[in-house]
């Protein structure tokens, strides 16, 4: 991956790993776009756990702000009721996609509101806020302020958002302001000293030139509505929703709490290892967020990785564009694991990716049905037929025979880890795919059906079968962060139930750990070939 970044290793490695998704607005239900970030985060979190890191994976919901207040009012219910109706839909959708988050924060949680207020007090004490009048434009759907220089005026006189093209509101309010303008040089110095902070590199360049163009102070409280976290020292003001939302990353791990257990958690996990975000919200995460943390005297995150957009017919998928597809519509056709595999392997993480049903079907059939699924079926069948459904002993007299699978598997951990270290999912998957395709060729070339014809070649048959089974065990380990359910199933069939829960993948993936005598169950195909009729339906 050329346009990438270096590793996210910190000088003081605490053995912990903290990773987050954005917290999603509750004005929409989960769609392929929000699911994409969440799956990518899940895959990285699963990998870090398997690789021995004490991992914390946070996701959640952004429940305050004008947009949510307006949606609730239009539905004739209170904003809290609105949030309470949407929140379970996210939780269910993530569960259905096998998302293994350790926590789920909602900005209406008491722990969060308390933390936000503690943060206000810190900013106040450190002198980074002041009160003034805001006269300017506001985009409610994006919850973003725009200056007169940034807005777009249409021919009919309407003023629209430069980002999303929707009409802007003019706001005249007395607000609290954050002295963001004081942080330009400090931010540039931080980017300079931490070249890996913003990834991929294109985004880093974009942020640097934005900061160099000059930062203005930011309005961070609102007074014309009340759906937000109240200021601890100024009644009638609620926190600007982006300030509220960004703070979730620290309130969820105990910021603002007096409880020693919370404080310990904060010390363990902060600063965050990676914030995953879409490229739409990079400035909030790479400019405003680190400036807020610097103002409060807290360390900045180690990395923000901004991925691209999933597009349908060339447009970003989103609720407002009316082109949102629910993950369940695709998992019903492809299954959860194939869905996860496709988006993480075929779309280069960082770049935009078109959502194509045809391409999904192609990848499903070639990589999963014909390669991974086929390999497991044929090797487990072989084991049933020739070795009574048991892992054969590897014959000592075969130790010096060429063993291409062992050779490939020997370097797999290093190759895979090197890719995951730079957030290259496609590369990590390709490293496992190489072993998979080699194993299919190996079985084909070794012709076990011929070896089975004579007692003289019985040892060779046992060696071929053992090697193929052992390669499968290794692949199931490395595929587990991407396809956790399939790996769990492969391990069940190998009588190694739960092997994907390991915290020591480097050790467990060492060649030869598969014990002879383990029962091997054949089972149904892991990835049945897709019915052409189903695909025609799906494309409509
Ligand atoms: O921005 N392709 O929430 P949001 C890829 N609440 N990713 C997409 C996508 C697409 N078509 N559509 C959405 C907010 N996403 C704030 C965040 S965080 C402190 C506050 C993903 O519900 C992507 O990660 O609009 C994007 O950044 C995020 O959803 C925006 O979610």
Coordinates of C-alpha atoms in Angstrom, one line a residue, residues 102-519:
X102 CA -16.3 -3.8 24.6
X103 CA -18.4 -0.7 25.3
X104 CA -21.3 1.2 23.7
X105 CA -21.5 4.8 24.7
X106 CA -24.5 7.0 24.2
X107 CA -24.0 10.8 24.7
X108 CA -27.1 10.9 26.8
X109 CA -25.4 8.5 29.3
X110 CA -24.9 10.1 32.7
X111 CA -21.2 9.1 32.7
X112 CA -20.7 11.0 29.5
X113 CA -22.6 14.2 30.5
X114 CA -20.6 14.3 33.7
X115 CA -17.3 14.0 31.7
X116 CA -18.4 16.8 29.3
X117 CA -19.0 19.1 32.2
X118 CA -15.7 18.2 33.8
X119 CA -14.1 19.2 30.5
X120 CA -15.9 22.5 30.4
X121 CA -14.5 23.2 33.9
X122 CA -11.0 22.4 32.7
X123 CA -11.2 24.7 29.7
X124 CA -12.6 27.4 31.9
X125 CA -9.9 27.1 34.5
X126 CA -7.2 27.1 31.8
X127 CA -8.6 30.2 30.2
X128 CA -9.3 28.8 26.8
X129 CA -12.9 29.9 26.5
X130 CA -14.7 33.3 26.4
X131 CA -18.2 34.5 25.7
X132 CA -19.1 36.5 22.6
X133 CA -21.8 36.8 20.0
X134 CA -21.8 34.4 17.1
X135 CA -23.2 35.8 13.8
X136 CA -22.8 33.2 11.1
X137 CA -24.1 30.3 9.2
X138 CA -25.0 26.8 10.5
X139 CA -25.7 23.5 8.6
X140 CA -28.1 21.5 10.8
X141 CA -27.7 18.2 8.9
X142 CA -23.9 18.4 9.3
X143 CA -24.0 20.2 12.6
X144 CA -21.3 22.6 11.4
X145 CA -20.7 26.3 11.5
X146 CA -19.6 28.1 8.4
X147 CA -18.2 31.6 7.9
X148 CA -19.4 34.1 5.3
X149 CA -16.3 33.2 3.2
X150 CA -17.1 29.5 3.2
X151 CA -20.8 29.5 2.2
X152 CA -22.2 29.0 -1.3
X153 CA -24.8 31.4 -2.6
X154 CA -27.1 30.0 -5.3
X155 CA -28.6 32.0 -8.1
X156 CA -32.0 32.1 -6.5
X157 CA -30.4 33.7 -3.4
X158 CA -30.4 30.6 -1.1
X159 CA -27.4 30.0 0.9
X160 CA -26.2 26.4 1.0
X161 CA -23.6 24.3 2.8
X162 CA -20.3 24.1 0.9
X163 CA -20.0 20.4 1.9
X164 CA -23.5 18.9 1.5
X165 CA -25.3 21.5 -0.6
X166 CA -28.3 21.8 1.8
X167 CA -29.7 25.1 2.9
X168 CA -27.9 26.9 5.8
X169 CA -29.5 28.7 8.8
X170 CA -28.3 32.1 9.9
X171 CA -27.4 32.0 13.6
X172 CA -27.2 35.1 15.8
X173 CA -26.5 33.8 19.4
X174 CA -24.5 34.6 22.5
X175 CA -22.1 31.7 22.7
X176 CA -19.0 30.5 24.4
X177 CA -16.0 30.3 22.1
X178 CA -13.0 28.1 22.2
X179 CA -9.7 29.8 21.4
X180 CA -8.9 27.4 18.5
X181 CA -6.9 30.2 16.8
X182 CA -4.2 29.8 19.4
X183 CA -3.5 26.3 18.4
X184 CA -2.4 26.5 14.8
X185 CA 1.3 26.4 15.5
X186 CA 1.0 23.8 18.2
X187 CA -1.0 21.5 15.9
X188 CA 1.5 21.9 13.1
X189 CA 4.3 21.0 15.5
X190 CA 2.3 18.0 16.6
X191 CA 1.8 16.8 13.1
X192 CA 5.4 17.3 12.4
X193 CA 6.6 15.4 15.5
X194 CA 4.0 12.6 14.9
X195 CA 4.1 11.9 11.2
X196 CA 1.8 8.9 11.7
X197 CA -0.9 10.9 13.4
X198 CA -3.0 11.4 10.3
X199 CA -3.4 8.6 7.8
X200 CA -3.5 8.1 4.9
X201 CA -0.9 10.7 3.7
X202 CA -3.3 12.4 1.4
X203 CA -5.5 13.3 4.4
X204 CA -2.5 14.5 6.3
X205 CA -1.6 16.9 3.6
X206 CA -5.2 18.1 3.4
X207 CA -5.3 18.8 7.2
X208 CA -1.9 20.5 7.2
X209 CA -2.9 23.0 4.5
X210 CA -6.2 23.7 6.2
X211 CA -4.4 24.5 9.5
X212 CA -1.8 26.6 7.6
X213 CA -4.6 28.7 6.1
X214 CA -5.4 30.0 9.6
X215 CA -7.8 28.8 12.3
X216 CA -10.6 30.9 13.8
X217 CA -12.0 30.6 17.3
X218 CA -14.9 28.1 17.4
X219 CA -18.4 28.6 18.9
X220 CA -18.8 25.7 21.3
X221 CA -22.1 26.4 23.0
X222 CA -25.7 26.9 21.8
X223 CA -28.6 28.8 23.3
X224 CA -31.5 28.6 20.9
X225 CA -32.4 25.0 21.8
X226 CA -31.8 22.8 24.8
X227 CA -31.0 19.3 23.6
X228 CA -27.4 19.0 24.7
X229 CA -25.2 18.8 27.8
X230 CA -25.8 21.9 29.9
X231 CA -22.7 24.1 30.8
X232 CA -21.8 23.7 34.5
X233 CA -21.4 27.4 34.9
X234 CA -23.8 29.1 32.5
X235 CA -27.4 28.2 32.6
X236 CA -29.2 28.3 29.3
X237 CA -26.1 27.2 27.3
X238 CA -25.8 23.6 26.0
X239 CA -22.6 22.1 24.5
X240 CA -22.1 22.3 20.8
X241 CA -22.8 18.8 19.6
X242 CA -19.4 18.2 18.0
X243 CA -17.6 19.1 21.2
X244 CA -20.0 16.8 23.1
X245 CA -19.5 14.0 20.6
X246 CA -15.6 14.1 20.4
X247 CA -15.5 13.9 24.2
X248 CA -17.1 10.4 24.1
X249 CA -13.6 9.0 23.4
X250 CA -12.4 9.9 26.9
X251 CA -15.7 9.9 28.9
X252 CA -16.2 6.2 27.9
X253 CA -12.9 5.3 29.6
X254 CA -13.5 7.2 32.8
X255 CA -12.6 10.9 32.2
X256 CA -14.4 13.1 34.7
X257 CA -15.1 10.3 37.1
X258 CA -13.9 10.2 40.7
X259 CA -14.0 6.4 40.9
X260 CA -10.4 5.0 41.1
X261 CA -11.4 2.1 38.8
X262 CA -12.4 4.6 36.1
X263 CA -9.2 6.6 36.6
X264 CA -7.2 3.4 36.2
X265 CA -9.0 2.6 33.0
X266 CA -8.3 6.1 31.7
X267 CA -4.6 5.7 32.5
X268 CA -4.5 2.4 30.8
X269 CA -6.2 3.3 27.5
X270 CA -5.5 6.9 26.9
X271 CA -4.1 8.1 24.5
X272 CA -6.1 6.2 22.0
X273 CA -4.2 4.0 19.5
X274 CA -6.5 4.6 16.5
X275 CA -9.7 6.6 15.9
X276 CA -11.2 5.2 12.7
X277 CA -13.3 7.8 10.9
X278 CA -14.6 8.5 7.4
X279 CA -12.8 11.2 5.4
X280 CA -15.9 13.5 6.0
X281 CA -15.0 14.2 9.6
X282 CA -11.2 14.4 9.5
X283 CA -11.0 18.1 10.5
X284 CA -13.0 17.5 13.6
X285 CA -10.7 14.7 14.6
X286 CA -7.4 16.0 13.4
X287 CA -7.8 19.8 14.2
X288 CA -10.5 20.5 16.8
X289 CA -10.0 17.3 18.8
X290 CA -6.3 17.5 19.4
X291 CA -6.6 21.3 20.1
X292 CA -9.3 20.5 22.7
X293 CA -7.0 17.9 24.3
X294 CA -4.0 20.2 24.3
X295 CA -6.1 22.9 25.9
X296 CA -7.2 20.6 28.7
X297 CA -3.6 19.3 29.2
X298 CA -4.3 15.8 27.9
X299 CA -2.3 13.7 25.4
X300 CA -3.4 13.6 21.8
X301 CA -4.5 10.3 20.1
X302 CA -1.7 8.3 18.4
X303 CA -3.5 8.0 15.1
X304 CA -6.6 9.0 13.2
X305 CA -7.2 6.8 10.1
X306 CA -9.7 8.3 7.7
X307 CA -11.1 5.8 5.2
X308 CA -12.9 6.6 2.0
X309 CA -16.6 6.5 1.1
X310 CA -18.6 3.6 -0.1
X311 CA -20.3 4.8 -3.2
X312 CA -23.5 3.8 -5.0
X313 CA -23.7 5.0 -8.6
X314 CA -20.8 7.3 -7.9
X315 CA -22.4 9.0 -4.8
X316 CA -21.6 8.6 -1.1
X317 CA -24.1 6.3 0.5
X318 CA -26.1 8.2 3.1
X319 CA -29.5 8.4 4.5
X320 CA -30.0 12.0 3.3
X321 CA -29.2 10.9 -0.3
X322 CA -32.0 8.3 -0.1
X323 CA -29.5 5.6 -1.3
X324 CA -28.9 3.9 2.1
X325 CA -28.9 0.1 2.1
X326 CA -29.1 -1.9 5.3
X327 CA -26.4 -4.5 6.0
X328 CA -29.1 -7.1 6.5
X329 CA -30.1 -6.8 2.8
X330 CA -26.6 -8.0 1.8
X331 CA -26.0 -10.5 4.6
X332 CA -29.2 -12.2 3.7
X333 CA -27.6 -13.1 0.4
X334 CA -23.9 -13.5 1.2
X335 CA -23.9 -14.3 4.9
X336 CA -22.1 -12.1 7.5
X337 CA -18.6 -13.4 7.1
X338 CA -18.6 -13.0 3.3
X339 CA -20.0 -9.5 3.6
X340 CA -17.2 -8.6 6.0
X341 CA -14.6 -10.2 3.9
X342 CA -15.7 -8.4 0.7
X343 CA -15.7 -4.9 2.1
X344 CA -12.4 -5.3 3.9
X345 CA -10.5 -7.2 1.2
X346 CA -11.8 -5.7 -2.1
X347 CA -12.0 -2.1 -1.1
X348 CA -8.6 -0.7 -0.3
X349 CA -9.0 0.8 3.2
X350 CA -8.4 4.6 2.8
X351 CA -9.7 4.9 -0.8
X352 CA -13.3 5.2 -2.0
X353 CA -15.0 2.0 -3.1
X354 CA -18.0 1.3 -5.3
X355 CA -20.6 -1.0 -4.0
X356 CA -21.2 -3.6 -6.7
X357 CA -23.3 -6.7 -6.3
X358 CA -21.6 -8.3 -9.3
X359 CA -18.2 -7.8 -7.8
X360 CA -19.3 -9.1 -4.5
X361 CA -20.6 -12.2 -6.1
X362 CA -17.3 -12.6 -8.0
X363 CA -15.2 -12.3 -4.9
X364 CA -17.5 -14.6 -3.0
X365 CA -17.3 -17.3 -5.6
X366 CA -13.6 -17.0 -6.3
X367 CA -12.0 -16.4 -2.9
X368 CA -14.6 -18.1 -0.6
X369 CA -16.6 -20.7 -2.4
X370 CA -13.8 -22.0 -4.7
X371 CA -10.8 -21.4 -2.5
X372 CA -11.3 -21.3 1.2
X373 CA -14.6 -23.2 1.4
X374 CA -13.5 -25.8 -1.2
X375 CA -10.2 -26.4 0.5
X376 CA -11.9 -27.1 3.8
X377 CA -14.5 -29.4 2.2
X378 CA -12.0 -31.5 0.2
X379 CA -9.5 -31.9 3.0
X380 CA -12.0 -32.7 5.7
X381 CA -13.6 -35.2 3.3
X382 CA -10.2 -36.7 2.6
X383 CA -9.7 -37.1 6.3
X384 CA -13.1 -38.8 6.7
X385 CA -12.4 -41.2 3.8
X386 CA -8.8 -42.2 4.4
X387 CA -8.3 -41.7 8.2
X388 CA -11.6 -42.5 9.7
X389 CA -12.3 -38.8 10.4
X390 CA -9.2 -38.3 12.6
X391 CA -6.1 -36.1 12.1
X392 CA -3.4 -38.6 11.0
X393 CA -0.1 -38.8 12.8
X394 CA 2.6 -37.0 10.7
X395 CA 4.9 -39.9 9.7
X396 CA 8.5 -39.3 10.9
X397 CA 9.9 -40.7 7.7
X398 CA 8.2 -37.8 5.8
X399 CA 10.0 -35.1 7.8
X400 CA 12.4 -34.3 5.0
X401 CA 9.9 -34.4 2.2
X402 CA 9.3 -31.0 0.5
X403 CA 6.6 -29.1 2.5
X404 CA 5.6 -26.0 0.6
X405 CA 2.7 -25.3 3.0
X406 CA 4.8 -25.3 6.1
X407 CA 7.3 -22.9 4.3
X408 CA 4.5 -20.4 3.5
X409 CA 2.9 -20.7 6.9
X410 CA 6.2 -20.1 8.6
X411 CA 6.3 -16.5 7.5
X412 CA 2.6 -15.8 7.6
X413 CA 2.5 -14.2 11.1
X414 CA 5.1 -11.6 10.1
X415 CA 3.6 -10.9 6.7
X416 CA 0.1 -10.5 8.1
X417 CA 1.2 -8.4 11.1
X418 CA 3.2 -6.1 8.8
X419 CA 0.0 -5.4 6.9
X420 CA -2.2 -4.9 9.9
X421 CA 0.4 -2.6 11.4
X422 CA -0.2 -0.2 8.5
X423 CA -3.9 -0.8 8.4
X424 CA -3.7 -2.7 5.1
X425 CA -6.5 -5.2 5.3
X426 CA -6.3 -6.2 1.6
X427 CA -2.7 -7.1 2.1
X428 CA -3.4 -9.2 5.3
X429 CA -6.1 -11.1 3.5
X430 CA -3.9 -11.7 0.5
X431 CA -1.2 -13.2 2.7
X432 CA -3.7 -15.8 4.0
X433 CA -5.1 -16.2 0.5
X434 CA -1.6 -17.2 -0.7
X435 CA -1.5 -20.1 1.7
X436 CA -5.1 -21.0 0.7
X437 CA -4.4 -21.2 -3.0
X438 CA -1.1 -23.0 -2.3
X439 CA -3.0 -25.6 -0.3
X440 CA -5.5 -26.2 -3.0
X441 CA -2.7 -26.7 -5.5
X442 CA -0.8 -28.9 -3.1
X443 CA -3.8 -31.2 -2.6
X444 CA -4.3 -31.2 -6.4
X445 CA -0.7 -31.9 -7.2
X446 CA -0.3 -34.6 -4.5
X447 CA -3.2 -36.5 -5.9
X448 CA -4.2 -38.2 -2.6
X449 CA -6.7 -40.4 -4.5
X450 CA -3.7 -42.1 -6.1
X451 CA -1.7 -42.2 -2.9
X452 CA -4.7 -44.0 -1.3
X453 CA -4.4 -46.8 -3.8
X454 CA -1.4 -48.5 -2.2
X455 CA -0.2 -49.3 1.3
X456 CA 3.3 -48.2 0.1
X457 CA 2.2 -44.6 -0.2
X458 CA 0.2 -44.6 3.0
X459 CA 2.8 -42.4 4.8
X460 CA 2.8 -39.9 2.0
X461 CA -1.0 -39.8 2.1
X462 CA -0.8 -39.1 5.9
X463 CA 1.7 -36.4 5.4
X464 CA -0.3 -34.7 2.7
X465 CA -3.4 -34.8 4.8
X466 CA -1.7 -33.6 7.9
X467 CA -0.1 -30.7 6.1
X468 CA -3.4 -29.7 4.5
X469 CA -5.2 -29.8 7.8
X470 CA -2.5 -27.9 9.5
X471 CA -2.5 -25.2 6.8
X472 CA -6.3 -25.0 7.3
X473 CA -5.8 -24.5 11.0
X474 CA -3.4 -21.7 10.4
X475 CA -5.7 -20.0 7.9
X476 CA -8.7 -20.2 10.2
X477 CA -6.6 -18.4 12.8
X478 CA -5.6 -15.6 10.5
X479 CA -8.9 -15.3 8.8
X480 CA -10.7 -15.0 12.2
X481 CA -10.5 -11.2 12.6
X482 CA -12.2 -10.9 9.2
X483 CA -14.5 -13.9 9.3
X484 CA -15.0 -14.9 12.9
X485 CA -18.0 -17.2 12.4
X486 CA -16.4 -19.3 9.7
X487 CA -13.2 -19.7 11.7
X488 CA -15.2 -20.7 14.8
X489 CA -16.9 -23.3 12.6
X490 CA -13.7 -24.7 11.2
X491 CA -12.3 -25.0 14.7
X492 CA -15.4 -26.8 15.8
X493 CA -15.0 -29.3 13.0
X494 CA -11.3 -29.8 13.9
X495 CA -12.3 -30.4 17.6
X496 CA -10.5 -27.2 18.5
X497 CA -13.6 -25.3 19.7
X498 CA -12.8 -21.7 20.6
X499 CA -9.3 -21.7 19.1
X500 CA -9.9 -18.3 17.5
X501 CA -10.2 -16.8 21.0
X502 CA -6.5 -17.1 21.5
X503 CA -4.5 -14.2 22.8
X504 CA -1.3 -15.7 21.5
X505 CA -1.7 -16.1 17.7
X506 CA 2.1 -15.9 17.1
X507 CA 2.6 -19.0 19.3
X508 CA -0.6 -20.8 18.3
X509 CA 0.0 -20.5 14.6
X510 CA 3.4 -22.3 14.8
X511 CA 3.4 -25.2 12.4
X512 CA 2.8 -28.7 13.8
X513 CA 0.5 -27.9 16.7
X514 CA -2.5 -29.8 15.4
X515 CA -2.7 -32.9 17.5
X516 CA -3.0 -36.3 15.8
X517 CA -6.1 -38.2 16.6
X518 CA -8.4 -35.1 16.8
X519 CA -11.8 -35.8 15.3

